[in-house]
Coordinates of C-alpha atoms in Angstrom, one line a residue:
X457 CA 101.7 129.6 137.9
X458 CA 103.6 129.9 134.7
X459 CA 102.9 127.9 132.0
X460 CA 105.3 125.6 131.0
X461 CA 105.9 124.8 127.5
X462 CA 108.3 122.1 126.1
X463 CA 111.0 121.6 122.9
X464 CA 113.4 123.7 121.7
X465 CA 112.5 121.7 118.0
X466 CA 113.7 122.7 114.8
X467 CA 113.2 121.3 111.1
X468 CA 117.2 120.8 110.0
X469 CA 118.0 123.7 107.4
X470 CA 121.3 123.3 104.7
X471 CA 122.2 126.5 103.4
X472 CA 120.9 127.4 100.1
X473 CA 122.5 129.5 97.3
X474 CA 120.8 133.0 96.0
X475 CA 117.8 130.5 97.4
X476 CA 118.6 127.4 95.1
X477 CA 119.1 123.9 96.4
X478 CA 122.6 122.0 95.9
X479 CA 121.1 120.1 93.2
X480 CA 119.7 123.1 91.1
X481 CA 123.1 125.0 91.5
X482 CA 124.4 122.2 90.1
X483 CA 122.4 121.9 87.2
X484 CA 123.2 125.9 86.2
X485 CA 126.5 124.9 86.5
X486 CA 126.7 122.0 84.5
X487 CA 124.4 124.1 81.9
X488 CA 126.5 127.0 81.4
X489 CA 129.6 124.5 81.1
X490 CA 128.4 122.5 78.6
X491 CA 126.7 125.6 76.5
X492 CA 130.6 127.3 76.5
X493 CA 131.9 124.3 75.4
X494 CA 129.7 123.0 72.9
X495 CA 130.6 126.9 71.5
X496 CA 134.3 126.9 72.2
X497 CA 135.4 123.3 71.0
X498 CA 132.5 121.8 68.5
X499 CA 131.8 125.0 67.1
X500 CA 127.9 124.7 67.8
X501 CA 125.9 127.5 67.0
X502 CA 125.0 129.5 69.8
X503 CA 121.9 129.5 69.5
X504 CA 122.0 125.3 69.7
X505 CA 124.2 125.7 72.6
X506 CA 121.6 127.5 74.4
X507 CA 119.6 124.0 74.7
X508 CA 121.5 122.9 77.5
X509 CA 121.6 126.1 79.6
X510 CA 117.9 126.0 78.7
X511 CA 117.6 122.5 79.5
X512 CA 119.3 123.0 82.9
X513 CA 117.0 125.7 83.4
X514 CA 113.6 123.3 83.0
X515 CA 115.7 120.9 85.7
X516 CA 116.2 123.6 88.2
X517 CA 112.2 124.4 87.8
X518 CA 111.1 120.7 88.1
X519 CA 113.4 120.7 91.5
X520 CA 112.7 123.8 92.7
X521 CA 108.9 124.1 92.5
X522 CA 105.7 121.9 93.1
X523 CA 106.9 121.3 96.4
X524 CA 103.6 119.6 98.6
X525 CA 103.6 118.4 102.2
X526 CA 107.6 118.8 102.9
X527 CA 108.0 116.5 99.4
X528 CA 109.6 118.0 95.9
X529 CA 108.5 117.3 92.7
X530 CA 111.2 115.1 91.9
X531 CA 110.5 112.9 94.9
X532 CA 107.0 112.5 94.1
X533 CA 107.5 111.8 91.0
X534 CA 110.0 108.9 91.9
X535 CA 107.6 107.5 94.4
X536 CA 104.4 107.3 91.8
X537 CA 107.2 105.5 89.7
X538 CA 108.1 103.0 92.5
X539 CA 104.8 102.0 93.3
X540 CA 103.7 101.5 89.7
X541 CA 107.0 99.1 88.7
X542 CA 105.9 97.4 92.1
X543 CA 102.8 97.1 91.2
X544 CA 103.8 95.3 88.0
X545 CA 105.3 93.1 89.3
X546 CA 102.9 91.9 91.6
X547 CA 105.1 93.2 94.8
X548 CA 102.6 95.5 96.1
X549 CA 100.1 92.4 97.0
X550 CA 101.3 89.3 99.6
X551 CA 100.5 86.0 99.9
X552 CA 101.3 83.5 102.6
X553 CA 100.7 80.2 103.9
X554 CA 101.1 76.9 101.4
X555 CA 99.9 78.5 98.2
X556 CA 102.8 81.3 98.7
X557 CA 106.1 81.5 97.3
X558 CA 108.1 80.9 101.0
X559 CA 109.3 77.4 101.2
X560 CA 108.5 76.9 104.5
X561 CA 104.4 77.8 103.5
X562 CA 104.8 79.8 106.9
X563 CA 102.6 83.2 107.5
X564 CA 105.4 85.5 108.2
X565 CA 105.1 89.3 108.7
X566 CA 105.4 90.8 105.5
X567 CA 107.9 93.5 104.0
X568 CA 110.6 95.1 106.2
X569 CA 109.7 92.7 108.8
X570 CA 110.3 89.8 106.6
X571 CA 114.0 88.9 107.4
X572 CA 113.3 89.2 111.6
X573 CA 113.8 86.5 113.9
X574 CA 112.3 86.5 117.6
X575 CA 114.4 85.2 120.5
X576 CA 114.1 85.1 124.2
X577 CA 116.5 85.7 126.7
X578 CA 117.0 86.3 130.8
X579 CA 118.4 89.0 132.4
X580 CA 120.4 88.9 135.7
X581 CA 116.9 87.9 137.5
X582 CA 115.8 85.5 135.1
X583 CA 112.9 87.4 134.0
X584 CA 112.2 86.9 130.5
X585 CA 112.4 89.3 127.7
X586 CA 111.4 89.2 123.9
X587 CA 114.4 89.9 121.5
X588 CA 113.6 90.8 117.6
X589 CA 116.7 90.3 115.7
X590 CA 117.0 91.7 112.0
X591 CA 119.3 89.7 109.9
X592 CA 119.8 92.0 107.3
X593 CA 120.7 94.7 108.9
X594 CA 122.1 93.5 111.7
X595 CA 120.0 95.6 114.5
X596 CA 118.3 93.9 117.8
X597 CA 114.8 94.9 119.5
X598 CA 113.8 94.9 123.1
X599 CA 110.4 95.9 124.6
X600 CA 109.1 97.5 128.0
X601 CA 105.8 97.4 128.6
X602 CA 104.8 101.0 130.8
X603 CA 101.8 101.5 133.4
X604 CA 101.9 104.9 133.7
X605 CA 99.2 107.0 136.5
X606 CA 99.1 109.7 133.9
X607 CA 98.9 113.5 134.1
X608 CA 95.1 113.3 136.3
X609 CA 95.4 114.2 139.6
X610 CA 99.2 115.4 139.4
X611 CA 101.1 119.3 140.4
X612 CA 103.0 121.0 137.7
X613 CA 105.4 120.4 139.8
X614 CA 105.3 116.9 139.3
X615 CA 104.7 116.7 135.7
X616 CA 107.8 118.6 134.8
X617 CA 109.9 116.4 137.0
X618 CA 108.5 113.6 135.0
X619 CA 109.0 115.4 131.4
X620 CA 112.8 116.3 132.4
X621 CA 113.3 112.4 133.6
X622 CA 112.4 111.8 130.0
X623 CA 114.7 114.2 128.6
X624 CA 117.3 112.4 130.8
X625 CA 116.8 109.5 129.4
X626 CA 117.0 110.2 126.0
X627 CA 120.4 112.4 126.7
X628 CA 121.8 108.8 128.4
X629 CA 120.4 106.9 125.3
X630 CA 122.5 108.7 123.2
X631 CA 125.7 108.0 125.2
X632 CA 125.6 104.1 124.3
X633 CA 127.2 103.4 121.3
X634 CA 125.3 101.0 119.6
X635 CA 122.3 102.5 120.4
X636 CA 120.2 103.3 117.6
X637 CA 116.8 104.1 118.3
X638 CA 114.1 104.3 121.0
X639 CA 110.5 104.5 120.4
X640 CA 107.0 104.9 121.9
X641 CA 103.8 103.0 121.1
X642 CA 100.9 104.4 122.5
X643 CA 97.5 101.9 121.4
X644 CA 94.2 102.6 121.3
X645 CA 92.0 99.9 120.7
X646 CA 88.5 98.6 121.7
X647 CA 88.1 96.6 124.3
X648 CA 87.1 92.9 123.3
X649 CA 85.4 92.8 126.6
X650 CA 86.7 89.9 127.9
X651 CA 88.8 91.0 130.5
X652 CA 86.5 92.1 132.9
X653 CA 84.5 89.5 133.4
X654 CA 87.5 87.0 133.5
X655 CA 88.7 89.5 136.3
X656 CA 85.4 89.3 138.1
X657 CA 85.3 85.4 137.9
X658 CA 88.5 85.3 139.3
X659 CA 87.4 87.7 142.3
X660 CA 84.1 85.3 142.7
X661 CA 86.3 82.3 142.8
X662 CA 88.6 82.9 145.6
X663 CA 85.6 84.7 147.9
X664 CA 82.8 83.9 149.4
X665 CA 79.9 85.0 147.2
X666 CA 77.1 84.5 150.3
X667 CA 78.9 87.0 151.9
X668 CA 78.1 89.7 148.8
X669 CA 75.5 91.6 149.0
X670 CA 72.9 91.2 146.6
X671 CA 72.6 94.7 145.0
X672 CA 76.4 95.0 145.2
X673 CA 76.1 91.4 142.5
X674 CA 73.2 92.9 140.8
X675 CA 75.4 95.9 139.8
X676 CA 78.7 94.4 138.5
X677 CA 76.6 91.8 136.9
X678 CA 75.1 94.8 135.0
X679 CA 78.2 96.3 134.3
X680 CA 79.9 93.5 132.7
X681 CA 76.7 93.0 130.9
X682 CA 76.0 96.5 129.0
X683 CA 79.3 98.8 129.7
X684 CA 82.6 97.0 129.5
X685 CA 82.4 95.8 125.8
X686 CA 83.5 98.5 122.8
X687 CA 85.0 100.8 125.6
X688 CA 88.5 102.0 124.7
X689 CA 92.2 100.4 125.9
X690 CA 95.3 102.5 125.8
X691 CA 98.5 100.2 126.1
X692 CA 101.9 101.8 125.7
X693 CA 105.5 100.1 124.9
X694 CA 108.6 101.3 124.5
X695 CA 111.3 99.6 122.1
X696 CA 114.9 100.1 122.0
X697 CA 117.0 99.2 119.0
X698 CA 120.6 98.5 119.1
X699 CA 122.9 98.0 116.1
X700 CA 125.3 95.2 115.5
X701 CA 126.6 96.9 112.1
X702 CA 129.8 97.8 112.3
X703 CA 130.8 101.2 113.5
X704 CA 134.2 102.4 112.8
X705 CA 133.8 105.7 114.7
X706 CA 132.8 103.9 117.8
X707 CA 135.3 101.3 117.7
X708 CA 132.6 98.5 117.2
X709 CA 133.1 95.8 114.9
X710 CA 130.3 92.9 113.7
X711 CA 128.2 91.5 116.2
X712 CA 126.3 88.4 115.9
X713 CA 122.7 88.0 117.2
X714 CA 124.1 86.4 120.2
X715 CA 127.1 89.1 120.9
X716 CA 124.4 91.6 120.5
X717 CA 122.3 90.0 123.1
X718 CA 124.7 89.7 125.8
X719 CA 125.4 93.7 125.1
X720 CA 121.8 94.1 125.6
X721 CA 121.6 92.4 128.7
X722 CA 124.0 94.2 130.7
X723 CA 122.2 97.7 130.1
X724 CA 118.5 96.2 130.9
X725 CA 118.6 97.0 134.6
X726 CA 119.9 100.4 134.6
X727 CA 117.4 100.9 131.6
X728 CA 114.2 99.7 133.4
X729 CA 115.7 102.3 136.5
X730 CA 115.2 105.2 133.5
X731 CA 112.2 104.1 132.5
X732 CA 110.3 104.1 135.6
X733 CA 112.0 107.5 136.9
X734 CA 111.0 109.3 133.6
X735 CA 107.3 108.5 134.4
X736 CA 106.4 105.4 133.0
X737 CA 105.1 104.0 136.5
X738 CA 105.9 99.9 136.6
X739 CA 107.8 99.1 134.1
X740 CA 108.2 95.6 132.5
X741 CA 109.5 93.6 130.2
X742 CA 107.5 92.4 127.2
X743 CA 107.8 88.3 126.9
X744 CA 108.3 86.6 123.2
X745 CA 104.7 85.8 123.2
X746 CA 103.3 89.0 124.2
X747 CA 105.1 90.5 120.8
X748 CA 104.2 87.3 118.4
X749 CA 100.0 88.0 119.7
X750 CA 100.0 92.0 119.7
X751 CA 101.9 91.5 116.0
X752 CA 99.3 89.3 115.0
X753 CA 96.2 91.0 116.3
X754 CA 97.6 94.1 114.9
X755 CA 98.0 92.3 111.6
X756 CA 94.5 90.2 111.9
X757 CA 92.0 92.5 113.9
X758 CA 89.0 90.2 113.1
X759 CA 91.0 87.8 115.8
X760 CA 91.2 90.1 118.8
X761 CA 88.5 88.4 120.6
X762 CA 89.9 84.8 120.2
X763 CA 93.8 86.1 120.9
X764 CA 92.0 87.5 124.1
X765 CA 90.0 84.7 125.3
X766 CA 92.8 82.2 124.7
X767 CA 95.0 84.5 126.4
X768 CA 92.8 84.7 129.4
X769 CA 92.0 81.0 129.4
X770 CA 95.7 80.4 130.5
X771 CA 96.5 78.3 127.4
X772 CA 98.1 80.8 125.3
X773 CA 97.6 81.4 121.7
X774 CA 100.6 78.4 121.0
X775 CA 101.4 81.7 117.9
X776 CA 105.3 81.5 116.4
X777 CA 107.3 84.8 115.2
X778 CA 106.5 82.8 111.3
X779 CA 102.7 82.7 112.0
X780 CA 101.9 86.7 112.9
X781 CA 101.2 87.8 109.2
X782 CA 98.5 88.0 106.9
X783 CA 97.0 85.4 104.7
X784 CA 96.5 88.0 102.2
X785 CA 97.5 91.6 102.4
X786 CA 97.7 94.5 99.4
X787 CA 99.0 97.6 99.3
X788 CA 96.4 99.5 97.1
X789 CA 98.4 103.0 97.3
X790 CA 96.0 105.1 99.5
X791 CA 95.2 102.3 102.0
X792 CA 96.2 98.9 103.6
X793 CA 94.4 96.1 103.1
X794 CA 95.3 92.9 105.6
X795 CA 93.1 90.6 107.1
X796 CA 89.9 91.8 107.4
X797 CA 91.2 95.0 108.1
X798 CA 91.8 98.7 106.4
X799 CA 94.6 100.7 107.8
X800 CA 95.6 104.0 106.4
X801 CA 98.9 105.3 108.2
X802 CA 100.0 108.9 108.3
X803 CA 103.5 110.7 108.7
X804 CA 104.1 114.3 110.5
X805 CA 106.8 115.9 108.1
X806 CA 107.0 119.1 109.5
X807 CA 107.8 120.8 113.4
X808 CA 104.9 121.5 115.1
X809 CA 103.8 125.2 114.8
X810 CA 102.2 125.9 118.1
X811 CA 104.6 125.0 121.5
X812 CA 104.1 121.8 123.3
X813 CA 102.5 121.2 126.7
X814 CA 102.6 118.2 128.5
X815 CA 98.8 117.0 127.2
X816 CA 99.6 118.1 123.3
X817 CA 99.4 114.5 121.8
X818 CA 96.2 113.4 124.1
X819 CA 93.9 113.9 121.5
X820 CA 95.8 112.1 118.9
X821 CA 96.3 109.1 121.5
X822 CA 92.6 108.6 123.0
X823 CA 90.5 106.4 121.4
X824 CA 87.8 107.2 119.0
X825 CA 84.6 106.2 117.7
X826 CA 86.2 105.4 114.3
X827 CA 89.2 103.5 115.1
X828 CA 89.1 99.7 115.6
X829 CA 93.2 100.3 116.4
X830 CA 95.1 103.1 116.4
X831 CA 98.7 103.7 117.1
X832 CA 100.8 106.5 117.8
X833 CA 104.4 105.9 116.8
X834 CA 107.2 108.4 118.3
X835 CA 110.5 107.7 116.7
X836 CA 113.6 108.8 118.4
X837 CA 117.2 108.7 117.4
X838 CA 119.7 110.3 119.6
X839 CA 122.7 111.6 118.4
X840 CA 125.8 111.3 120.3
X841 CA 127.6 114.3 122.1
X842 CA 130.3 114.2 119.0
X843 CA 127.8 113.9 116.4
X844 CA 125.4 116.5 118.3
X845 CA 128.5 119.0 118.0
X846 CA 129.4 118.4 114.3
X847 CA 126.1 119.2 113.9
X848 CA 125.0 122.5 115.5
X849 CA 128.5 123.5 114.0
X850 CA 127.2 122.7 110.4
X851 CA 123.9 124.0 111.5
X852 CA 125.5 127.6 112.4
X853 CA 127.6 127.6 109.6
X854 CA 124.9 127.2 107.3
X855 CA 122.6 129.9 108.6
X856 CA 125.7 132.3 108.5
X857 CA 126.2 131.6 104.7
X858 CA 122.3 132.1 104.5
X859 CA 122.3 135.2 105.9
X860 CA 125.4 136.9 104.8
X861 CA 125.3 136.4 100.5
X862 CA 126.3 139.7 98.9
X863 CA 123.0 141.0 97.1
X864 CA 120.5 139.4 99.1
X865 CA 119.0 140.3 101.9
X866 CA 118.4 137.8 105.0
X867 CA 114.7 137.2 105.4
X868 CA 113.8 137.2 109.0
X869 CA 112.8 133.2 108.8
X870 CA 117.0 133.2 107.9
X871 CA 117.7 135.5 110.8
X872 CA 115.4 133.4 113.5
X873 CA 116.5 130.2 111.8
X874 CA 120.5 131.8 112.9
X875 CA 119.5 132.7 116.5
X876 CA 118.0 129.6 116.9
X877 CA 120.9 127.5 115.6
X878 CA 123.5 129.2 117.6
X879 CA 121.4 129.5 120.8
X880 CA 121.6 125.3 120.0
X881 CA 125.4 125.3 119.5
X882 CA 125.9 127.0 122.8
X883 CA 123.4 124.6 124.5
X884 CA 125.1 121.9 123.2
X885 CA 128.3 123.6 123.8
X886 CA 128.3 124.8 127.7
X887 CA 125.6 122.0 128.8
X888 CA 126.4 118.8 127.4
X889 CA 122.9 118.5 125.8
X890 CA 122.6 116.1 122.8
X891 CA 120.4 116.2 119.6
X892 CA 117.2 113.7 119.3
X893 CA 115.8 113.3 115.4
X894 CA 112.3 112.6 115.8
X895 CA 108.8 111.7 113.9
X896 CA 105.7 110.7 114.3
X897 CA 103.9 107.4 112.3
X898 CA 100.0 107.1 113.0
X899 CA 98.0 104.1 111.9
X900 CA 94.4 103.6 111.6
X901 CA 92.8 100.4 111.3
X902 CA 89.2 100.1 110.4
X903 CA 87.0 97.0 109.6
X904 CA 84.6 98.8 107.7
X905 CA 85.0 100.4 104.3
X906 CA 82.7 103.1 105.5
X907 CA 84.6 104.0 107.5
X908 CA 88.1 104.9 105.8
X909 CA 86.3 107.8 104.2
X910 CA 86.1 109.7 107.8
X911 CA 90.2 108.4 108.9
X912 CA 92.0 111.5 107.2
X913 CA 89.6 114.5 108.5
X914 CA 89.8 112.7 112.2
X915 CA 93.2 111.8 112.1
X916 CA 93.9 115.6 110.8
X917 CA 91.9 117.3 113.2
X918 CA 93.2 114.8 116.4
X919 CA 96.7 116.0 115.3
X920 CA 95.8 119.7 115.2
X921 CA 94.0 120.3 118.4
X922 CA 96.4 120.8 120.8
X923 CA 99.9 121.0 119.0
X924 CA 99.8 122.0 115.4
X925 CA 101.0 118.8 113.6
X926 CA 101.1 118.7 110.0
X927 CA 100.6 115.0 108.8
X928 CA 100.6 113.5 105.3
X929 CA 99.1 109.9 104.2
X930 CA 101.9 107.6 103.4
X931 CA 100.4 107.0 100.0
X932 CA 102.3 104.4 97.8
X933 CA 104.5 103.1 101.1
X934 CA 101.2 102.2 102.8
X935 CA 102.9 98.5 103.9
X936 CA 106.4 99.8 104.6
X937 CA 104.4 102.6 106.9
X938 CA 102.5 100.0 108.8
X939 CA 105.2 98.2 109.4
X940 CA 106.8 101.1 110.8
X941 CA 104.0 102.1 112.7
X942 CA 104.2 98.9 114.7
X943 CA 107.1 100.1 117.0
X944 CA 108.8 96.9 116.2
X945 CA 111.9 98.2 116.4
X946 CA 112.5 99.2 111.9
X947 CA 114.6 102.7 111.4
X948 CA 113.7 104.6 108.5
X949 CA 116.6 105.5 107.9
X950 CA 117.9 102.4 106.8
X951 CA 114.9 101.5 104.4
X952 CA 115.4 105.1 103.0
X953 CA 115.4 105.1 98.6
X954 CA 116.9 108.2 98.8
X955 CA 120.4 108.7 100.4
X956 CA 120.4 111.3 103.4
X957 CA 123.7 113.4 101.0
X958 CA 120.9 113.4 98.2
X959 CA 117.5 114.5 99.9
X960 CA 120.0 117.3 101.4
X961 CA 121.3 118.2 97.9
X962 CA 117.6 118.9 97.2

């Protein structure tokens, strides 16, 4: 049978000048004006003059080199800068409850997640669904919850019916128009090892236990006992965000929370359809409460055990959206500190250089010795067919300037990086297909300090074996990456210090 590989992915390319950014042929530019006309109209010596072309030249250097892990110098640079004025100022540590600054003394999730509401509406069957609204900008959460069989014990056949039903759905994603993101949660975590023997308590309860045999007893009773606590738990959820920011090339004006949720609902059924034909088995919505408790356990690891056992009980937790957050959480640059916990979280920002099969990611999604929790965060943003064209147009048009400059000649990166963008523009073109922007956010929480020495060579190696990932730690943005990493419904993008026109430019 023939191997069957995934993708078609490619790292966006803007077309460079003799090989210089935007920004650095600005800055000769801008040097070579000013040295002409300090000489032409102030009568500056030339060899004075010469201090801005010279100074222009140090700028294109600084820009151009020192580049580590997909980030220039400049941008490094800025970041150290960010965190240290943060710092300061006492913003990189958080305090909640009475002693805090928040009037209401309340224990709300910190950071990006600091302005979000939770509602909870019906659909059409009256099944309940959790609804995060972001006030500041403007954008509403809903969550699936997916039991999917997995890859065991299914044909190829099979499996790439499931992978294309995924593509679908991404490709329909992209046709709504205030869609703004979908992404996939995959946690690993360790089992508190209270489930099972609620389960079998449950079972014993409504049978009749003379009618068990004895060694059949004996045996689950020894189960419970010594195997079902500190195994792992993979739960996966899907969240889709939808914008209620105005949209001029859509035709959408403001939407309050409430417009935004009666949008919502009229695409839940046909989304749920999707869902479970692209592989993801029974799918579900995720109540209010399920997202207040997995926020706070994920916040507050120390109380997995009593989340689960209240859980179980049948009394619920009684948690609010304002009570999910730390007490006392720091961002100490390399590292997370909340709760009892230690999370370090970790970015892929680069294409993966091998091909992808179907079981790529499974070693970055299993659990591990190491990990108390650990997520898997895949963010996608679909583009819609107009923007997907304007796109592969620019993308062509770039690699053509690339690889047609008088005096140079095209590298063959340029000339693949040409085929590969208009092979794209005619997918796009005769097929209908759609872009999808994509990245990956991994979080690892540990409880012991110990332990965070061996996160980055397990995380690094989980991510290479495989597909070749390249990841980087999300040092200085260690909160605003966990918050990420949540799948809680934050884009990037709209957090982003630097403007998508200006990380182009360089």
């Amino acid at each position: 049978m023939t191997e069957q590989l995934y993708g078609n992915i490619q790292e966006p390319r803007y077309a460079r000048t003799m090989g210089l950014s935007m920004a650095s042929v600005v800055l000769v530019i801008a040097g070579g004006v000013s040295t002409f006309l300090l000489m032409q109209f102030f009568g500056v010596p030339i060899y004075l003059a010469a201090i801005a072309l010279l100074v222009a030249v140090v700028g294109v250097w600084f820009v151009e080199t020192g580049r580590k892990q997909g980030r220039t110098r400049l941008e490094r640079v800025v970041g150290k800068r960010m965190f240290r004025r943060a710092r300061k100022k006492g913003a990189t540590t958080y305090l909640s409850g009475p002693t805090s600054r928040m009037p209401d003394g309340s224990h709300r999730a910190p950071g990006l997640l600091a302005a979000t509401e939770m509602l909870e509406g019906r659909d059409h069957l009256g099944r309940p669904f959790a609804f995060l609204w972001d006030r500041v900008k403007r954008t509403g959460t809903v969550f699936f919850t997916a039991a999917s069989a997995g890859p065991e014990l299914q044909d190829q056949e099979r499996i790439d019916f499931l992978v294309s039903g995924w593509g679908g759905y991404l490709h329909q994603a992209g046709t709504l128009a205030a869609l703004e993101q979908v992404s996939v949660t995959v946690t690993s975590v360790r089992d508190t090892g209270e489930r099972l023997p609620a389960a079998v308590e449950g079972h014993r309860a409504r049978v009749d236990d003379a009618t068990v045999p004895t060694f059949a007893r004996e045996a689950v009773n020894e189960i419970v006992a010594e195997v079902n606590a500190g195994i792992g738990r993979v739960d996966a959820r899907i969240a889709v965000t939808f914008s209620g920011a105005p949209d001029p090339d859509q035709g959408l004006e403001a939407r309050s929370r409430e417009d935004l949720l009666g949008e919502v609902m009229v695409h839940l059924p046909a989304m749920i359809e999707q869902l479970e034909l692209s592989g993801g088995g029974v799918v579900s919505y995720l109540d209010a409460q399920e997202i207040i408790d997995s926020t706070y356990v994920a916040f507050n690891p120390e109380a997995a055990i009593a989340v689960e056992q209240a859980r179980l009980s049948g009394s619920g937790t009684g948690l609010t959206w304002e009570e999910v957050g730390p007490v006392h959480a720091v961002n100490a640059g390399d590292r997370y500190e909340h709760g009892a916990g230690i999370s370090q979280t970790f970015q892929v920002w680069r294409a993966p250089a091998g091909v992808f099969r179907e079981n790529s990611l499974m070693a970055l999604m299993k659990p591990d010795e190491i990990s108390e929790q650990k997520r898997v965060t895949v963010l996608y943003r679909p583009l819609t067919a107009e923007q997907s064209q304007k796109r592969v147009q620019t993308a062509v048009a770039d690699a053509d300037y690339e690889t047609n400059q008088r005096g140079r000649k095209a590298t063959g990166a340029q000339l693949a990086s040409a085929a590969r963008a208009k092979q794209t523009e005619a997918e796009v073109s005769a097929r209908g297909a759609t872009l999808i922007r994509f990245s990956f956010i991994v979080t690892v929480t540990v409880l012991d300090r110990a332990a965070l020495r061996r996160v980055p060579a397990m995380v690094r190696n989980a991510a290479q074996t495989g597909v070749q990932l390249s990841v980087r730690p999300s040092t200085g943005n260690e909160d605003a990456a966990f918050a990420i990493g949540l799948g809680l419904g934050i884009v990037p993008a709209n957090w982003a210090s630097l403007s998508p026109q200006l990380r182009q430019a360089l």
